[in-house]
mmCIF file of C-alpha atoms in Angstrom:
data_model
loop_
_atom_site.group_PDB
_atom_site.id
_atom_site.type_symbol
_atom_site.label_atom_id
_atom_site.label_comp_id
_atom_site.label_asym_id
_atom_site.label_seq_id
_atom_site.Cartn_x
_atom_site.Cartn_y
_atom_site.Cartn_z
ATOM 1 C CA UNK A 1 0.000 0.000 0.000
ATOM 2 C CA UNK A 2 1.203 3.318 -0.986
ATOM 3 C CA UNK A 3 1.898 6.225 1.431
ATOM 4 C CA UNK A 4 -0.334 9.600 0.770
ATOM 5 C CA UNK A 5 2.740 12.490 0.907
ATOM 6 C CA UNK A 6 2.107 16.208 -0.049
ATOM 7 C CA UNK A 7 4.631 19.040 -0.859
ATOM 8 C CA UNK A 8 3.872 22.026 -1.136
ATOM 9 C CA UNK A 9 5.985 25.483 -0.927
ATOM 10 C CA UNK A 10 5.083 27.924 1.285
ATOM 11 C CA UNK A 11 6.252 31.654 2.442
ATOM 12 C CA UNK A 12 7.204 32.740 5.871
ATOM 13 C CA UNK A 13 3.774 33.775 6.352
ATOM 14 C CA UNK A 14 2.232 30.565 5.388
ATOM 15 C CA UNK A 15 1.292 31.927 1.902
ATOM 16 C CA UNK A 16 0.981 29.191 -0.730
ATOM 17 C CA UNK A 17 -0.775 30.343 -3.945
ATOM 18 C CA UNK A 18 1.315 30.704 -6.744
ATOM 19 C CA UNK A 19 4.675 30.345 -6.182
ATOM 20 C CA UNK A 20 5.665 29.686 -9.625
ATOM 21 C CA UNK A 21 4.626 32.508 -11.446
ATOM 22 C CA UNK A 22 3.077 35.500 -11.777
ATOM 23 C CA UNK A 23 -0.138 33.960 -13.805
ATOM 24 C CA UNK A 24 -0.888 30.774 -11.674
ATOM 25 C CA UNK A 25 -3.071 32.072 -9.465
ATOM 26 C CA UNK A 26 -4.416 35.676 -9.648
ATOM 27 C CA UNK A 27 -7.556 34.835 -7.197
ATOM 28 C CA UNK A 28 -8.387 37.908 -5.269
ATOM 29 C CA UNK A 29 -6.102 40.060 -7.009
ATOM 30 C CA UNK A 30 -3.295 38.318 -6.200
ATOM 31 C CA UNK A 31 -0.269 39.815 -7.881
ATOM 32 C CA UNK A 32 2.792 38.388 -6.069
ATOM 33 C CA UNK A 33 2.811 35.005 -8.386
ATOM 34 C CA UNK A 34 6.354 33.676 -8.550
ATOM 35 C CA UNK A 35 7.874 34.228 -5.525
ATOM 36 C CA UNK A 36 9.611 30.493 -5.147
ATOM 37 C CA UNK A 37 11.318 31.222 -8.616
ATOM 38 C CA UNK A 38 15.029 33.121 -7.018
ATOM 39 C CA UNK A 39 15.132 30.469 -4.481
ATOM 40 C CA UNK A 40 15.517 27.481 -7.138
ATOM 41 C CA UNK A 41 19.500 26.466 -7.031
ATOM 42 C CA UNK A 42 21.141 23.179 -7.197
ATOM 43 C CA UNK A 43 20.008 21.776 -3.504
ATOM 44 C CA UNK A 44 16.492 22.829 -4.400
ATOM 45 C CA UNK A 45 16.500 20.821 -7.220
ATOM 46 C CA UNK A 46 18.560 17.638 -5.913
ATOM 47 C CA UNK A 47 15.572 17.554 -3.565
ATOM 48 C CA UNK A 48 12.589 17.709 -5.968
ATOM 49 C CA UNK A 49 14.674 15.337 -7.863
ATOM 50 C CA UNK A 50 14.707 12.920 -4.874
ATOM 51 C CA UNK A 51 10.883 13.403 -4.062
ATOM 52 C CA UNK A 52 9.530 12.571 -7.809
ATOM 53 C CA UNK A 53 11.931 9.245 -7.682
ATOM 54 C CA UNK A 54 9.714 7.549 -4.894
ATOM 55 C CA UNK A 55 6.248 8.425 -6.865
ATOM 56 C CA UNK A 56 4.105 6.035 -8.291
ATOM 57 C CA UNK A 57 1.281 7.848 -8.730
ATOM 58 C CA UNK A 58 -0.432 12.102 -8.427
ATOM 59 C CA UNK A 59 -3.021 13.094 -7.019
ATOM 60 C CA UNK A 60 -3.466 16.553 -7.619
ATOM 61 C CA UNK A 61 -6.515 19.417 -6.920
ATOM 62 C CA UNK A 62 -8.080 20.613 -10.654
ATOM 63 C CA UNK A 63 -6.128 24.160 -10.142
ATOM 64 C CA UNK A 64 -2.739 22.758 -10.265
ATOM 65 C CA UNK A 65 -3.740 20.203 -12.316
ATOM 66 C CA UNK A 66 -4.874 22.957 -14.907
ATOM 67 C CA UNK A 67 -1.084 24.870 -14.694
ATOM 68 C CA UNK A 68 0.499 21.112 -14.855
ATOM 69 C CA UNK A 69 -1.418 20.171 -18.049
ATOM 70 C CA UNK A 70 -0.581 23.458 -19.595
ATOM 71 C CA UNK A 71 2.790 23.235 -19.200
ATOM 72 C CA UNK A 72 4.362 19.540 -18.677
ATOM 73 C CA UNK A 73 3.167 17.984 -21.938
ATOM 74 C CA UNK A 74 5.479 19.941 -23.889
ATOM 75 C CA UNK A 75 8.415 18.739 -21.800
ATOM 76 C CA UNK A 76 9.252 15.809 -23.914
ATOM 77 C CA UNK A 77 13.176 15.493 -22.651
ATOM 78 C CA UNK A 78 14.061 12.007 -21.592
ATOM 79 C CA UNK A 79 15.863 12.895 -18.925
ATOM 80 C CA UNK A 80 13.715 15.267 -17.482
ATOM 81 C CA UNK A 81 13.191 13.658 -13.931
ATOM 82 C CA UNK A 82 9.933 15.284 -13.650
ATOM 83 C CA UNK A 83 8.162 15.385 -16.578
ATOM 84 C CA UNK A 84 9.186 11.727 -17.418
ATOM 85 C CA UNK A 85 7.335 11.077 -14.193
ATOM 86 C CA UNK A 86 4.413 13.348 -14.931
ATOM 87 C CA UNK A 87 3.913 11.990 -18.239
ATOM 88 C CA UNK A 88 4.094 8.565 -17.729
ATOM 89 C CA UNK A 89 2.631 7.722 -14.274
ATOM 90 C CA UNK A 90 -1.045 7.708 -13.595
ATOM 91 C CA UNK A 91 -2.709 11.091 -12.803
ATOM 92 C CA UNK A 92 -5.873 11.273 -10.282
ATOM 93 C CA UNK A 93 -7.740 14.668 -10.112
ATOM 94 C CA UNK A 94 -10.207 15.521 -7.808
ATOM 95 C CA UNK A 95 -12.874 17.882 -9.653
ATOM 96 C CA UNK A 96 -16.491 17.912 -10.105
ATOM 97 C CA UNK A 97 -16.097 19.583 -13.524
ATOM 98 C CA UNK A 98 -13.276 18.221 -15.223
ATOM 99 C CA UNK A 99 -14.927 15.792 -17.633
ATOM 100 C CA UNK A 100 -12.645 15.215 -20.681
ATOM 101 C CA UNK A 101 -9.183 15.610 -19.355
ATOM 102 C CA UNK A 102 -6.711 15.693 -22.280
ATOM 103 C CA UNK A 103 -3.432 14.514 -20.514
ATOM 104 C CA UNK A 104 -2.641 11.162 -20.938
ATOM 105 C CA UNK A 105 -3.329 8.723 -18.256
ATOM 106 C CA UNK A 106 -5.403 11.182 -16.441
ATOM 107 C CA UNK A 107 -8.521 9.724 -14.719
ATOM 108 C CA UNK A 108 -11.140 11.942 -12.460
ATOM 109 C CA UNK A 109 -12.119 11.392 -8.799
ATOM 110 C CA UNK A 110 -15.086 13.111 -8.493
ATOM 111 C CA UNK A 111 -16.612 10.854 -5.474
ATOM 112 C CA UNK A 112 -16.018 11.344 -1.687
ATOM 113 C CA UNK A 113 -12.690 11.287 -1.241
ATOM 114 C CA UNK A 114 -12.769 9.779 2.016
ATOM 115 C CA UNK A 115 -13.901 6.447 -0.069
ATOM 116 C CA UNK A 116 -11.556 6.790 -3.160
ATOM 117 C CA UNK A 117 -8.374 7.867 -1.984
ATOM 118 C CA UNK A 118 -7.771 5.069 0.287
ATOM 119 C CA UNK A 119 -8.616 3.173 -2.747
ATOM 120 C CA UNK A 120 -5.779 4.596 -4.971
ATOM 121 C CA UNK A 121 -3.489 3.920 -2.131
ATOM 122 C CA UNK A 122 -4.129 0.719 -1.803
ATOM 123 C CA UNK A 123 -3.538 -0.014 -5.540
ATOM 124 C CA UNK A 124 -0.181 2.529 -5.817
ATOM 125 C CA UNK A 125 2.806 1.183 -6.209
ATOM 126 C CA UNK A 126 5.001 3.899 -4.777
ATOM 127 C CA UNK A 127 3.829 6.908 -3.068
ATOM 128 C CA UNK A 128 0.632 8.823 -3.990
ATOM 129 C CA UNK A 129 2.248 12.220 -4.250
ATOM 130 C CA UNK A 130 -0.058 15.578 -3.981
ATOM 131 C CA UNK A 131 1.587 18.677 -5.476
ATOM 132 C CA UNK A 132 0.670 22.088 -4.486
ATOM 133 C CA UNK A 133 -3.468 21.662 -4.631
ATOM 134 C CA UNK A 134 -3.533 24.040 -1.514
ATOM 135 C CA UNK A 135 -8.111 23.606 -1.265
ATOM 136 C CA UNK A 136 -7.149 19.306 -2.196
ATOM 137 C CA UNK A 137 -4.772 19.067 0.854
ATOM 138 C CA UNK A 138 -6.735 20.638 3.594
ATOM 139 C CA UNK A 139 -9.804 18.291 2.883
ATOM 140 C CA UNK A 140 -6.998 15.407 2.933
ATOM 141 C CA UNK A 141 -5.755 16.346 6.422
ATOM 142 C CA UNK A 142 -9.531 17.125 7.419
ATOM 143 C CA UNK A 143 -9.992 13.442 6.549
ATOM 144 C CA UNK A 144 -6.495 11.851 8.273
ATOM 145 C CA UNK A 145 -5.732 11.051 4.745
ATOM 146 C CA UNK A 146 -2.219 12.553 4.720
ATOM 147 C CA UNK A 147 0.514 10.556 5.523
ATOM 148 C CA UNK A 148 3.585 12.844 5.321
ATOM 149 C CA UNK A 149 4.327 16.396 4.075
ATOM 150 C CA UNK A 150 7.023 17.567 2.711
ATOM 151 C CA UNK A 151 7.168 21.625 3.637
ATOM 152 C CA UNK A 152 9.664 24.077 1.814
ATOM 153 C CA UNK A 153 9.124 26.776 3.653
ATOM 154 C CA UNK A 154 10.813 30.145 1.722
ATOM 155 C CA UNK A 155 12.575 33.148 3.058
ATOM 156 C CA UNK A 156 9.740 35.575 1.754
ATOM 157 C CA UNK A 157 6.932 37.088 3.594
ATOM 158 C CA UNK A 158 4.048 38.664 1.511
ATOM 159 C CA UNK A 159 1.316 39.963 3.640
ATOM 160 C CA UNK A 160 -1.591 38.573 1.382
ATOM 161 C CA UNK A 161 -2.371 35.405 -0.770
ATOM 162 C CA UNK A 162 -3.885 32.379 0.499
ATOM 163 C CA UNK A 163 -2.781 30.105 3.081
ATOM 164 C CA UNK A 164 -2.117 26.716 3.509
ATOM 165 C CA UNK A 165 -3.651 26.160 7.044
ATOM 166 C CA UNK A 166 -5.712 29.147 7.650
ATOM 167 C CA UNK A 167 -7.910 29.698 10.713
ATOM 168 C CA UNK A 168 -10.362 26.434 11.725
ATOM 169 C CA UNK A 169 -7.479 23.758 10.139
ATOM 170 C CA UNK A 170 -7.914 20.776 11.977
ATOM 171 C CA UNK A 171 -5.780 20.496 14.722
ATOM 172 C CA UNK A 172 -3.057 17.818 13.892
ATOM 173 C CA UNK A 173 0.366 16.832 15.438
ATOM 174 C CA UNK A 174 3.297 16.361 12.775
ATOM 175 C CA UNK A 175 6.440 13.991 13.623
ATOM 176 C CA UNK A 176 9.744 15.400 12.049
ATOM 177 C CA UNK A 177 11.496 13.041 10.103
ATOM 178 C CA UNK A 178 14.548 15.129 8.319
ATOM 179 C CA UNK A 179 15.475 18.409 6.807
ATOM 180 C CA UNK A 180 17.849 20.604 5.326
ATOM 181 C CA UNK A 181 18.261 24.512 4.236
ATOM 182 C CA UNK A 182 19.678 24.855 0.826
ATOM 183 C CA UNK A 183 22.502 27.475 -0.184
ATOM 184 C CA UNK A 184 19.320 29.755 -1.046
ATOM 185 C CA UNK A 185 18.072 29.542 2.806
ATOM 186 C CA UNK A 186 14.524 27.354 1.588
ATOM 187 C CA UNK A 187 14.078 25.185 4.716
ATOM 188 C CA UNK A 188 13.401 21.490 3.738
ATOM 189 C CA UNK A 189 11.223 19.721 6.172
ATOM 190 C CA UNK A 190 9.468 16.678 6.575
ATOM 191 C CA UNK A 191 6.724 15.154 8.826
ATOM 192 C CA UNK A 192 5.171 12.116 9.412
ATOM 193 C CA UNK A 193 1.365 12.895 10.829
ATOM 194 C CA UNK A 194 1.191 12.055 13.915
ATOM 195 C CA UNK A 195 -2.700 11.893 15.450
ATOM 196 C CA UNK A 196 -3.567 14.965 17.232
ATOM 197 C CA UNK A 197 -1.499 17.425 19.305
ATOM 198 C CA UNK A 198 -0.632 17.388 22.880
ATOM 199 C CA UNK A 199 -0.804 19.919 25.339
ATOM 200 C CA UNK A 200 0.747 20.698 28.517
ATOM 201 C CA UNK A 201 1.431 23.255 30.861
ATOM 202 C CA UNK A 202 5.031 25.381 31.945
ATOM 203 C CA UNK A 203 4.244 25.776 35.425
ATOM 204 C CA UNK A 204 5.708 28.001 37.970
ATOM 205 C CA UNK A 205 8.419 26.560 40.335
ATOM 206 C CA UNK A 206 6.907 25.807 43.750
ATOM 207 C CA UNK A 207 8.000 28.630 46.366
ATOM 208 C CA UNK A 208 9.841 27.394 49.328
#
């Protein structure tokens, strides 16, 4: 059975729409698009690199979807780590639109995802890797569906833009597993989920 594992880029301030450009993701007026791009060196890369070599399958919400389909197809270099993966390996998307995707291998989940994702665990070979898909991964951790996230958390802080755990995100306990900073100073960690947090209490030092 495969593991459920999300990565997704975020700013200081917990920002994560559109990192990658300046036309991802314009929703309410956002004009800050692209704001991952200056951070991308060689460690960045090694690591993406690593991350899409342990895939066997994507699940992926129908906005990034959208900016994937627009842009990976035309990536037809062999040695392209990611699109080779992107191209080749099964594609889920969760939409109640979509109805005639035109990527290859691309099938719709437009069920309860509660029932189907387990489901495409079960039958992935490899991990079932979520991408970005801010609105996809806070109904998976709503549903204890996640099983690790990788967060790359970047050096920037915006001030607007939509976050990934905004106010009334389920309250959930993450185990850390590893990490790095690359040379660009994008901190690189992971978690295992880990049930629900714990709470205690620094109390005062009895007086004598």
């Amino acid at each position: 059975m495969g593991k459920l594992v999300v990565t997704t880029f975020v700013t200081l301030d917990g920002v994560y729409q559109a990192p990658g450009g300046p036309r991802e993701d314009t929703r309410d007026g956002f004009d800050q698009g692209g704001w991952s791009v200056p951070y991308g060196d060689e460690d960045f890369g090694r690591f993406v690199d690593e991350v899409f070599s342990r895939v066997g399958a994507f699940l992926l919400g129908r906005r990034t979807y959208d900016i994937f389909a627009s842009y990976w197809p035309k990536v037809t270099d062999p040695g392209n780590p990611v699109a080779g993966k992107l191209n080749a390996l099964p594609k889920y998307v969760a939409s109640a639109g979509l109805t005639d995707p035109g990527w290859a291998g691309t099938t719709v989940i437009a069920g309860d995802l509660a029932r189907e994702v387990p489901a495409l665990k079960e039958r992935t070979d490899g991990e079932l890797q979520v991408h970005g898909s801010g609105a996809l991964v806070r109904s998976l951790f709503a549903l204890d569906l996640v099983d690790t996230l990788h967060l790359l958390t970047f050096p920037v802080v915006l001030g607007a833009g939509r976050r990934l755990f905004p106010e009334g995100s389920p309250p959930t306990a993450l185990r850390h597993t590893g990490g790095r900073i690359t040379s660009a100073g994008v901190s690189v960690q992971s978690y295992d989920v880990d049930g629900r947090p714990r709470y205690g209490e620094y109390a005062l030092p009895e007086s004598s």
